[in-house]
């Protein structure tokens, strides 16, 4: 059974479809979260309110995964020795990563934040080289990552530009968030080896979300207004994370980290395009096209290894 699943989830076209779909979902979170901040009256300058908002979003995601598993009779039970592993993954991937991300994003520009968050792929490919023997660095892999990063940079520099000096609690925290995210991705592959990807995603999101909510409230982020429209949007955001994290965990379970991580470069592209469609944000022409070409070239290059 495992051999059949591995054969299916390692096919190039399946990896491409699921990888891009996951990143499309994450990209759609950009405009959705912005709308959510307005509906929930989240103070744009209050990072702790954003952390609480993220906590509720991921909590709903975990509940959706649990319900899906119960309805489809997928295994949710994990061994006692795996509980600390999943718990640690949740704290690392959901709590720590997003605390650094939201605080960092509140102290730097959106352009710099988007570009610096793309360093997750750099860290993933580099660190995987030392953790997994099948994930060795190669000229094609390095070239693919460079092309992808250039694509993200060009898309974002079409706007206000990359200005200002280095800010530890802004730029530095975004980079730390990216590093933690990369480590979490590598650890996810190890944890999911003998556990259902849905169980891994559900439990880690549940545990991580609880800590996010606690940290956010302790930081003074409890002043959030709940409305019917806001709750409907929060359900969609919950679905985004539930589906994207589950699919991503499946891909990591059966493929090398380096092969999957390259798709993360498409997240900012989807974010820019969907923000234009739903928010009417400015869409610059040639830089978007060039960015898509570079990211696509990077993905193709790594998949041809």
PDB file of N, CA and C in Angstrom, residues 38-133:
ATOM      1  N   UNK A  38      -9.698  43.731   8.675  1.00  0.00           N
ATOM      2  CA  UNK A  38     -10.732  44.770   8.673  1.00  0.00           C
ATOM      3  C   UNK A  38     -12.009  44.272   9.349  1.00  0.00           C
ATOM      4  N   UNK A  39     -12.420  43.044   9.011  1.00  0.00           N
ATOM      5  CA  UNK A  39     -13.663  42.496   9.561  1.00  0.00           C
ATOM      6  C   UNK A  39     -13.579  42.259  11.067  1.00  0.00           C
ATOM      7  N   UNK A  40     -12.387  41.924  11.553  1.00  0.00           N
ATOM      8  CA  UNK A  40     -12.209  41.652  12.981  1.00  0.00           C
ATOM      9  C   UNK A  40     -11.657  42.859  13.740  1.00  0.00           C
ATOM     10  N   UNK A  41     -11.532  43.985  13.034  1.00  0.00           N
ATOM     11  CA  UNK A  41     -11.006  45.226  13.636  1.00  0.00           C
ATOM     12  C   UNK A  41      -9.636  45.008  14.274  1.00  0.00           C
ATOM     13  N   UNK A  42      -8.797  44.263  13.566  1.00  0.00           N
ATOM     14  CA  UNK A  42      -7.439  44.012  14.053  1.00  0.00           C
ATOM     15  C   UNK A  42      -6.575  45.226  13.760  1.00  0.00           C
ATOM     16  N   UNK A  43      -5.909  45.742  14.773  1.00  0.00           N
ATOM     17  CA  UNK A  43      -5.027  46.898  14.634  1.00  0.00           C
ATOM     18  C   UNK A  43      -3.802  46.491  13.817  1.00  0.00           C
ATOM     19  N   UNK A  44      -3.603  47.159  12.679  1.00  0.00           N
ATOM     20  CA  UNK A  44      -2.497  46.812  11.782  1.00  0.00           C
ATOM     21  C   UNK A  44      -1.140  46.932  12.455  1.00  0.00           C
ATOM     22  N   UNK A  45      -1.035  47.784  13.478  1.00  0.00           N
ATOM     23  CA  UNK A  45       0.246  47.990  14.159  1.00  0.00           C
ATOM     24  C   UNK A  45       0.421  47.083  15.379  1.00  0.00           C
ATOM     25  N   UNK A  46      -0.612  46.308  15.710  1.00  0.00           N
ATOM     26  CA  UNK A  46      -0.566  45.436  16.891  1.00  0.00           C
ATOM     27  C   UNK A  46      -0.284  44.001  16.466  1.00  0.00           C
ATOM     28  N   UNK A  47       0.972  43.583  16.570  1.00  0.00           N
ATOM     29  CA  UNK A  47       1.355  42.245  16.127  1.00  0.00           C
ATOM     30  C   UNK A  47       0.705  41.154  16.970  1.00  0.00           C
ATOM     31  N   UNK A  48       0.396  41.459  18.236  1.00  0.00           N
ATOM     32  CA  UNK A  48      -0.198  40.441  19.111  1.00  0.00           C
ATOM     33  C   UNK A  48      -1.654  40.152  18.748  1.00  0.00           C
ATOM     34  N   UNK A  49      -2.362  41.148  18.238  1.00  0.00           N
ATOM     35  CA  UNK A  49      -3.716  40.891  17.745  1.00  0.00           C
ATOM     36  C   UNK A  49      -3.657  39.997  16.507  1.00  0.00           C
ATOM     37  N   UNK A  50      -2.646  40.200  15.687  1.00  0.00           N
ATOM     38  CA  UNK A  50      -2.461  39.356  14.506  1.00  0.00           C
ATOM     39  C   UNK A  50      -2.129  37.925  14.916  1.00  0.00           C
ATOM     40  N   UNK A  51      -1.357  37.776  15.991  1.00  0.00           N
ATOM     41  CA  UNK A  51      -0.990  36.450  16.485  1.00  0.00           C
ATOM     42  C   UNK A  51      -2.224  35.714  17.005  1.00  0.00           C
ATOM     43  N   UNK A  52      -3.095  36.427  17.729  1.00  0.00           N
ATOM     44  CA  UNK A  52      -4.345  35.819  18.209  1.00  0.00           C
ATOM     45  C   UNK A  52      -5.216  35.408  17.023  1.00  0.00           C
ATOM     46  N   UNK A  53      -5.303  36.290  16.026  1.00  0.00           N
ATOM     47  CA  UNK A  53      -6.079  36.008  14.814  1.00  0.00           C
ATOM     48  C   UNK A  53      -5.553  34.747  14.130  1.00  0.00           C
ATOM     49  N   UNK A  54      -4.223  34.650  14.021  1.00  0.00           N
ATOM     50  CA  UNK A  54      -3.602  33.469  13.413  1.00  0.00           C
ATOM     51  C   UNK A  54      -3.884  32.226  14.249  1.00  0.00           C
ATOM     52  N   UNK A  55      -3.865  32.377  15.568  1.00  0.00           N
ATOM     53  CA  UNK A  55      -4.143  31.251  16.451  1.00  0.00           C
ATOM     54  C   UNK A  55      -5.531  30.682  16.228  1.00  0.00           C
ATOM     55  N   UNK A  56      -6.541  31.556  16.126  1.00  0.00           N
ATOM     56  CA  UNK A  56      -7.909  31.096  15.864  1.00  0.00           C
ATOM     57  C   UNK A  56      -8.008  30.440  14.491  1.00  0.00           C
ATOM     58  N   UNK A  57      -7.303  31.010  13.527  1.00  0.00           N
ATOM     59  CA  UNK A  57      -7.301  30.447  12.170  1.00  0.00           C
ATOM     60  C   UNK A  57      -6.752  29.023  12.173  1.00  0.00           C
ATOM     61  N   UNK A  58      -5.615  28.809  12.815  1.00  0.00           N
ATOM     62  CA  UNK A  58      -5.003  27.481  12.818  1.00  0.00           C
ATOM     63  C   UNK A  58      -5.768  26.497  13.700  1.00  0.00           C
ATOM     64  N   UNK A  59      -6.427  27.009  14.741  1.00  0.00           N
ATOM     65  CA  UNK A  59      -7.259  26.140  15.581  1.00  0.00           C
ATOM     66  C   UNK A  59      -8.417  25.576  14.752  1.00  0.00           C
ATOM     67  N   UNK A  60      -9.054  26.444  13.974  1.00  0.00           N
ATOM     68  CA  UNK A  60     -10.136  25.997  13.094  1.00  0.00           C
ATOM     69  C   UNK A  60      -9.610  25.000  12.066  1.00  0.00           C
ATOM     70  N   UNK A  61      -8.395  25.244  11.565  1.00  0.00           N
ATOM     71  CA  UNK A  61      -7.774  24.323  10.608  1.00  0.00           C
ATOM     72  C   UNK A  61      -7.651  22.927  11.202  1.00  0.00           C
ATOM     73  N   UNK A  62      -7.175  22.862  12.436  1.00  0.00           N
ATOM     74  CA  UNK A  62      -6.992  21.560  13.089  1.00  0.00           C
ATOM     75  C   UNK A  62      -8.327  20.849  13.264  1.00  0.00           C
ATOM     76  N   UNK A  63      -9.379  21.597  13.626  1.00  0.00           N
ATOM     77  CA  UNK A  63     -10.703  20.993  13.791  1.00  0.00           C
ATOM     78  C   UNK A  63     -11.223  20.444  12.461  1.00  0.00           C
ATOM     79  N   UNK A  64     -10.958  21.159  11.376  1.00  0.00           N
ATOM     80  CA  UNK A  64     -11.386  20.705  10.049  1.00  0.00           C
ATOM     81  C   UNK A  64     -10.696  19.402   9.663  1.00  0.00           C
ATOM     82  N   UNK A  65      -9.413  19.319   9.971  1.00  0.00           N
ATOM     83  CA  UNK A  65      -8.667  18.096   9.658  1.00  0.00           C
ATOM     84  C   UNK A  65      -9.196  16.932  10.484  1.00  0.00           C
ATOM     85  N   UNK A  66      -9.447  17.162  11.762  1.00  0.00           N
ATOM     86  CA  UNK A  66      -9.976  16.103  12.627  1.00  0.00           C
ATOM     87  C   UNK A  66     -11.339  15.612  12.122  1.00  0.00           C
ATOM     88  N   UNK A  67     -12.211  16.536  11.757  1.00  0.00           N
ATOM     89  CA  UNK A  67     -13.538  16.166  11.246  1.00  0.00           C
ATOM     90  C   UNK A  67     -13.414  15.386   9.944  1.00  0.00           C
ATOM     91  N   UNK A  68     -12.525  15.853   9.054  1.00  0.00           N
ATOM     92  CA  UNK A  68     -12.296  15.166   7.783  1.00  0.00           C
ATOM     93  C   UNK A  68     -11.828  13.733   8.019  1.00  0.00           C
ATOM     94  N   UNK A  69     -10.910  13.553   8.951  1.00  0.00           N
ATOM     95  CA  UNK A  69     -10.383  12.217   9.244  1.00  0.00           C
ATOM     96  C   UNK A  69     -11.456  11.311   9.844  1.00  0.00           C
ATOM     97  N   UNK A  70     -12.295  11.865  10.696  1.00  0.00           N
ATOM     98  CA  UNK A  70     -13.367  11.072  11.312  1.00  0.00           C
ATOM     99  C   UNK A  70     -14.402  10.648  10.268  1.00  0.00           C
ATOM    100  N   UNK A  71     -14.754  11.563   9.376  1.00  0.00           N
ATOM    101  CA  UNK A  71     -15.752  11.268   8.341  1.00  0.00           C
ATOM    102  C   UNK A  71     -15.224  10.244   7.345  1.00  0.00           C
ATOM    103  N   UNK A  72     -13.958  10.382   6.962  1.00  0.00           N
ATOM    104  CA  UNK A  72     -13.360   9.479   5.966  1.00  0.00           C
ATOM    105  C   UNK A  72     -12.675   8.268   6.602  1.00  0.00           C
ATOM    106  N   UNK A  73     -12.760   8.185   7.934  1.00  0.00           N
ATOM    107  CA  UNK A  73     -12.181   7.071   8.697  1.00  0.00           C
ATOM    108  C   UNK A  73     -10.673   6.938   8.484  1.00  0.00           C
ATOM    109  N   UNK A  74     -10.002   8.060   8.415  1.00  0.00           N
ATOM    110  CA  UNK A  74      -8.544   8.069   8.331  1.00  0.00           C
ATOM    111  C   UNK A  74      -7.966   8.031   9.743  1.00  0.00           C
ATOM    112  N   UNK A  75      -6.826   7.380   9.904  1.00  0.00           N
ATOM    113  CA  UNK A  75      -6.249   7.219  11.250  1.00  0.00           C
ATOM    114  C   UNK A  75      -5.800   8.541  11.872  1.00  0.00           C
ATOM    115  N   UNK A  76      -6.198   8.745  13.118  1.00  0.00           N
ATOM    116  CA  UNK A  76      -5.768   9.924  13.870  1.00  0.00           C
ATOM    117  C   UNK A  76      -4.909   9.539  15.064  1.00  0.00           C
ATOM    118  N   UNK A  77      -4.933   8.273  15.409  1.00  0.00           N
ATOM    119  CA  UNK A  77      -4.210   7.817  16.593  1.00  0.00           C
ATOM    120  C   UNK A  77      -2.705   7.806  16.323  1.00  0.00           C
ATOM    121  N   UNK A  78      -1.950   8.280  17.304  1.00  0.00           N
ATOM    122  CA  UNK A  78      -0.495   8.233  17.203  1.00  0.00           C
ATOM    123  C   UNK A  78       0.067   7.557  18.445  1.00  0.00           C
ATOM    124  N   UNK A  79       1.230   6.959  18.305  1.00  0.00           N
ATOM    125  CA  UNK A  79       1.861   6.260  19.423  1.00  0.00           C
ATOM    126  C   UNK A  79       2.337   7.252  20.480  1.00  0.00           C
ATOM    127  N   UNK A  80       2.441   6.771  21.716  1.00  0.00           N
ATOM    128  CA  UNK A  80       2.856   7.630  22.828  1.00  0.00           C
ATOM    129  C   UNK A  80       4.212   8.273  22.574  1.00  0.00           C
ATOM    130  N   UNK A  81       5.125   7.481  21.978  1.00  0.00           N
ATOM    131  CA  UNK A  81       6.471   8.012  21.754  1.00  0.00           C
ATOM    132  C   UNK A  81       6.500   9.101  20.679  1.00  0.00           C
ATOM    133  N   UNK A  82       5.424   9.182  19.878  1.00  0.00           N
ATOM    134  CA  UNK A  82       5.364  10.196  18.822  1.00  0.00           C
ATOM    135  C   UNK A  82       4.699  11.496  19.276  1.00  0.00           C
ATOM    136  N   UNK A  83       4.017  11.461  20.417  1.00  0.00           N
ATOM    137  CA  UNK A  83       3.321  12.657  20.915  1.00  0.00           C
ATOM    138  C   UNK A  83       4.273  13.834  21.139  1.00  0.00           C
ATOM    139  N   UNK A  84       5.426  13.631  21.816  1.00  0.00           N
ATOM    140  CA  UNK A  84       6.364  14.758  21.999  1.00  0.00           C
ATOM    141  C   UNK A  84       6.890  15.300  20.669  1.00  0.00           C
ATOM    142  N   UNK A  85       7.069  14.409  19.680  1.00  0.00           N
ATOM    143  CA  UNK A  85       7.582  14.828  18.379  1.00  0.00           C
ATOM    144  C   UNK A  85       6.578  15.746  17.678  1.00  0.00           C
ATOM    145  N   UNK A  86       5.311  15.321  17.676  1.00  0.00           N
ATOM    146  CA  UNK A  86       4.270  16.124  17.032  1.00  0.00           C
ATOM    147  C   UNK A  86       4.065  17.438  17.789  1.00  0.00           C
ATOM    148  N   UNK A  87       4.136  17.362  19.124  1.00  0.00           N
ATOM    149  CA  UNK A  87       3.998  18.571  19.941  1.00  0.00           C
ATOM    150  C   UNK A  87       5.108  19.569  19.664  1.00  0.00           C
ATOM    151  N   UNK A  88       6.330  19.063  19.575  1.00  0.00           N
ATOM    152  CA  UNK A  88       7.480  19.929  19.279  1.00  0.00           C
ATOM    153  C   UNK A  88       7.338  20.545  17.892  1.00  0.00           C
ATOM    154  N   UNK A  89       6.851  19.747  16.931  1.00  0.00           N
ATOM    155  CA  UNK A  89       6.643  20.254  15.574  1.00  0.00           C
ATOM    156  C   UNK A  89       5.618  21.383  15.572  1.00  0.00           C
ATOM    157  N   UNK A  90       4.536  21.205  16.335  1.00  0.00           N
ATOM    158  CA  UNK A  90       3.503  22.233  16.405  1.00  0.00           C
ATOM    159  C   UNK A  90       4.016  23.539  16.976  1.00  0.00           C
ATOM    160  N   UNK A  91       4.809  23.438  18.043  1.00  0.00           N
ATOM    161  CA  UNK A  91       5.367  24.640  18.667  1.00  0.00           C
ATOM    162  C   UNK A  91       6.355  25.325  17.724  1.00  0.00           C
ATOM    163  N   UNK A  92       7.136  24.507  17.001  1.00  0.00           N
ATOM    164  CA  UNK A  92       8.140  25.072  16.101  1.00  0.00           C
ATOM    165  C   UNK A  92       7.496  25.642  14.834  1.00  0.00           C
ATOM    166  N   UNK A  93       6.681  24.825  14.165  1.00  0.00           N
ATOM    167  CA  UNK A  93       6.156  25.214  12.855  1.00  0.00           C
ATOM    168  C   UNK A  93       5.021  26.231  12.935  1.00  0.00           C
ATOM    169  N   UNK A  94       4.160  26.100  13.923  1.00  0.00           N
ATOM    170  CA  UNK A  94       3.010  26.996  14.005  1.00  0.00           C
ATOM    171  C   UNK A  94       3.219  28.135  14.993  1.00  0.00           C
ATOM    172  N   UNK A  95       3.709  27.826  16.202  1.00  0.00           N
ATOM    173  CA  UNK A  95       3.840  28.878  17.218  1.00  0.00           C
ATOM    174  C   UNK A  95       5.053  29.777  16.981  1.00  0.00           C
ATOM    175  N   UNK A  96       6.239  29.213  17.067  1.00  0.00           N
ATOM    176  CA  UNK A  96       7.462  30.023  16.985  1.00  0.00           C
ATOM    177  C   UNK A  96       7.598  30.713  15.633  1.00  0.00           C
ATOM    178  N   UNK A  97       7.370  29.959  14.558  1.00  0.00           N
ATOM    179  CA  UNK A  97       7.528  30.538  13.220  1.00  0.00           C
ATOM    180  C   UNK A  97       6.625  31.756  13.031  1.00  0.00           C
ATOM    181  N   UNK A  98       5.368  31.638  13.421  1.00  0.00           N
ATOM    182  CA  UNK A  98       4.427  32.729  13.166  1.00  0.00           C
ATOM    183  C   UNK A  98       4.539  33.869  14.163  1.00  0.00           C
ATOM    184  N   UNK A  99       5.021  33.608  15.369  1.00  0.00           N
ATOM    185  CA  UNK A  99       5.281  34.708  16.310  1.00  0.00           C
ATOM    186  C   UNK A  99       6.373  35.612  15.747  1.00  0.00           C
ATOM    187  N   UNK A 100       7.473  34.998  15.301  1.00  0.00           N
ATOM    188  CA  UNK A 100       8.560  35.781  14.708  1.00  0.00           C
ATOM    189  C   UNK A 100       8.095  36.470  13.426  1.00  0.00           C
ATOM    190  N   UNK A 101       7.267  35.764  12.639  1.00  0.00           N
ATOM    191  CA  UNK A 101       6.813  36.323  11.366  1.00  0.00           C
ATOM    192  C   UNK A 101       5.958  37.572  11.568  1.00  0.00           C
ATOM    193  N   UNK A 102       4.961  37.496  12.444  1.00  0.00           N
ATOM    194  CA  UNK A 102       4.043  38.626  12.625  1.00  0.00           C
ATOM    195  C   UNK A 102       4.702  39.807  13.329  1.00  0.00           C
ATOM    196  N   UNK A 103       5.551  39.526  14.308  1.00  0.00           N
ATOM    197  CA  UNK A 103       6.269  40.630  14.960  1.00  0.00           C
ATOM    198  C   UNK A 103       7.235  41.267  13.964  1.00  0.00           C
ATOM    199  N   UNK A 104       7.925  40.425  13.197  1.00  0.00           N
ATOM    200  CA  UNK A 104       8.861  40.933  12.198  1.00  0.00           C
ATOM    201  C   UNK A 104       8.176  41.760  11.131  1.00  0.00           C
ATOM    202  N   UNK A 105       7.016  41.271  10.660  1.00  0.00           N
ATOM    203  CA  UNK A 105       6.295  41.970   9.599  1.00  0.00           C
ATOM    204  C   UNK A 105       5.773  43.325  10.069  1.00  0.00           C
ATOM    205  N   UNK A 106       5.532  43.448  11.376  1.00  0.00           N
ATOM    206  CA  UNK A 106       5.063  44.724  11.933  1.00  0.00           C
ATOM    207  C   UNK A 106       6.188  45.750  12.028  1.00  0.00           C
ATOM    208  N   UNK A 107       7.435  45.283  11.864  1.00  0.00           N
ATOM    209  CA  UNK A 107       8.590  46.173  12.016  1.00  0.00           C
ATOM    210  C   UNK A 107       9.430  46.299  10.748  1.00  0.00           C
ATOM    211  N   UNK A 108       8.838  45.921   9.616  1.00  0.00           N
ATOM    212  CA  UNK A 108       9.533  46.089   8.343  1.00  0.00           C
ATOM    213  C   UNK A 108       8.487  46.315   7.264  1.00  0.00           C
ATOM    214  N   UNK A 109       8.922  46.621   6.047  1.00  0.00           N
ATOM    215  CA  UNK A 109       7.974  46.864   4.960  1.00  0.00           C
ATOM    216  C   UNK A 109       7.450  45.544   4.405  1.00  0.00           C
ATOM    217  N   UNK A 110       6.284  45.602   3.759  1.00  0.00           N
ATOM    218  CA  UNK A 110       5.707  44.404   3.164  1.00  0.00           C
ATOM    219  C   UNK A 110       6.603  43.827   2.082  1.00  0.00           C
ATOM    220  N   UNK A 111       7.260  44.716   1.334  1.00  0.00           N
ATOM    221  CA  UNK A 111       8.156  44.276   0.266  1.00  0.00           C
ATOM    222  C   UNK A 111       9.332  43.487   0.820  1.00  0.00           C
ATOM    223  N   UNK A 112      10.003  44.059   1.807  1.00  0.00           N
ATOM    224  CA  UNK A 112      11.148  43.371   2.404  1.00  0.00           C
ATOM    225  C   UNK A 112      10.705  42.083   3.083  1.00  0.00           C
ATOM    226  N   UNK A 113       9.551  42.129   3.742  1.00  0.00           N
ATOM    227  CA  UNK A 113       9.052  40.943   4.432  1.00  0.00           C
ATOM    228  C   UNK A 113       8.798  39.803   3.475  1.00  0.00           C
ATOM    229  N   UNK A 114       8.205  40.108   2.326  1.00  0.00           N
ATOM    230  CA  UNK A 114       7.899  39.084   1.333  1.00  0.00           C
ATOM    231  C   UNK A 114       9.167  38.470   0.754  1.00  0.00           C
ATOM    232  N   UNK A 115      10.145  39.327   0.456  1.00  0.00           N
ATOM    233  CA  UNK A 115      11.407  38.842  -0.112  1.00  0.00           C
ATOM    234  C   UNK A 115      12.178  38.016   0.909  1.00  0.00           C
ATOM    235  N   UNK A 116      12.282  38.523   2.135  1.00  0.00           N
ATOM    236  CA  UNK A 116      13.046  37.814   3.163  1.00  0.00           C
ATOM    237  C   UNK A 116      12.381  36.504   3.566  1.00  0.00           C
ATOM    238  N   UNK A 117      11.048  36.446   3.531  1.00  0.00           N
ATOM    239  CA  UNK A 117      10.363  35.202   3.882  1.00  0.00           C
ATOM    240  C   UNK A 117      10.619  34.115   2.844  1.00  0.00           C
ATOM    241  N   UNK A 118      10.990  34.536   1.631  1.00  0.00           N
ATOM    242  CA  UNK A 118      11.302  33.567   0.579  1.00  0.00           C
ATOM    243  C   UNK A 118      12.616  32.842   0.842  1.00  0.00           C
ATOM    244  N   UNK A 119      13.399  33.325   1.822  1.00  0.00           N
ATOM    245  CA  UNK A 119      14.651  32.636   2.155  1.00  0.00           C
ATOM    246  C   UNK A 119      14.389  31.277   2.795  1.00  0.00           C
ATOM    247  N   UNK A 120      13.128  30.982   3.128  1.00  0.00           N
ATOM    248  CA  UNK A 120      12.776  29.654   3.644  1.00  0.00           C
ATOM    249  C   UNK A 120      13.260  28.563   2.705  1.00  0.00           C
ATOM    250  N   UNK A 121      13.084  28.789   1.403  1.00  0.00           N
ATOM    251  CA  UNK A 121      13.495  27.784   0.419  1.00  0.00           C
ATOM    252  C   UNK A 121      15.005  27.621   0.410  1.00  0.00           C
ATOM    253  N   UNK A 122      15.743  28.733   0.506  1.00  0.00           N
ATOM    254  CA  UNK A 122      17.204  28.658   0.602  1.00  0.00           C
ATOM    255  C   UNK A 122      17.616  27.787   1.778  1.00  0.00           C
ATOM    256  N   UNK A 123      17.059  28.098   2.949  1.00  0.00           N
ATOM    257  CA  UNK A 123      17.397  27.348   4.156  1.00  0.00           C
ATOM    258  C   UNK A 123      17.010  25.875   4.021  1.00  0.00           C
ATOM    259  N   UNK A 124      15.845  25.608   3.433  1.00  0.00           N
ATOM    260  CA  UNK A 124      15.361  24.232   3.293  1.00  0.00           C
ATOM    261  C   UNK A 124      16.308  23.392   2.452  1.00  0.00           C
ATOM    262  N   UNK A 125      16.682  23.924   1.294  1.00  0.00           N
ATOM    263  CA  UNK A 125      17.573  23.192   0.388  1.00  0.00           C
ATOM    264  C   UNK A 125      18.951  23.001   1.008  1.00  0.00           C
ATOM    265  N   UNK A 126      19.457  24.038   1.665  1.00  0.00           N
ATOM    266  CA  UNK A 126      20.785  23.962   2.282  1.00  0.00           C
ATOM    267  C   UNK A 126      20.805  22.975   3.452  1.00  0.00           C
ATOM    268  N   UNK A 127      19.840  23.079   4.358  1.00  0.00           N
ATOM    269  CA  UNK A 127      19.811  22.220   5.542  1.00  0.00           C
ATOM    270  C   UNK A 127      19.502  20.766   5.192  1.00  0.00           C
ATOM    271  N   UNK A 128      18.645  20.561   4.186  1.00  0.00           N
ATOM    272  CA  UNK A 128      18.299  19.195   3.783  1.00  0.00           C
ATOM    273  C   UNK A 128      19.536  18.433   3.326  1.00  0.00           C
ATOM    274  N   UNK A 129      20.498  19.143   2.771  1.00  0.00           N
ATOM    275  CA  UNK A 129      21.754  18.537   2.325  1.00  0.00           C
ATOM    276  C   UNK A 129      22.454  17.812   3.471  1.00  0.00           C
ATOM    277  N   UNK A 130      22.328  18.341   4.674  1.00  0.00           N
ATOM    278  CA  UNK A 130      23.015  17.769   5.836  1.00  0.00           C
ATOM    279  C   UNK A 130      22.159  16.751   6.596  1.00  0.00           C
ATOM    280  N   UNK A 131      20.837  16.768   6.372  1.00  0.00           N
ATOM    281  CA  UNK A 131      19.948  15.877   7.124  1.00  0.00           C
ATOM    282  C   UNK A 131      19.532  14.625   6.352  1.00  0.00           C
ATOM    283  N   UNK A 132      19.450  14.724   5.027  1.00  0.00           N
ATOM    284  CA  UNK A 132      18.980  13.593   4.229  1.00  0.00           C
ATOM    285  C   UNK A 132      19.941  13.314   3.073  1.00  0.00           C
ATOM    286  N   UNK A 133      20.357  12.064   2.975  1.00  0.00           N
ATOM    287  CA  UNK A 133      21.357  11.707   1.967  1.00  0.00           C
ATOM    288  C   UNK A 133      20.833  11.856   0.540  1.00  0.00           C
TER     289      UNK A 133
END
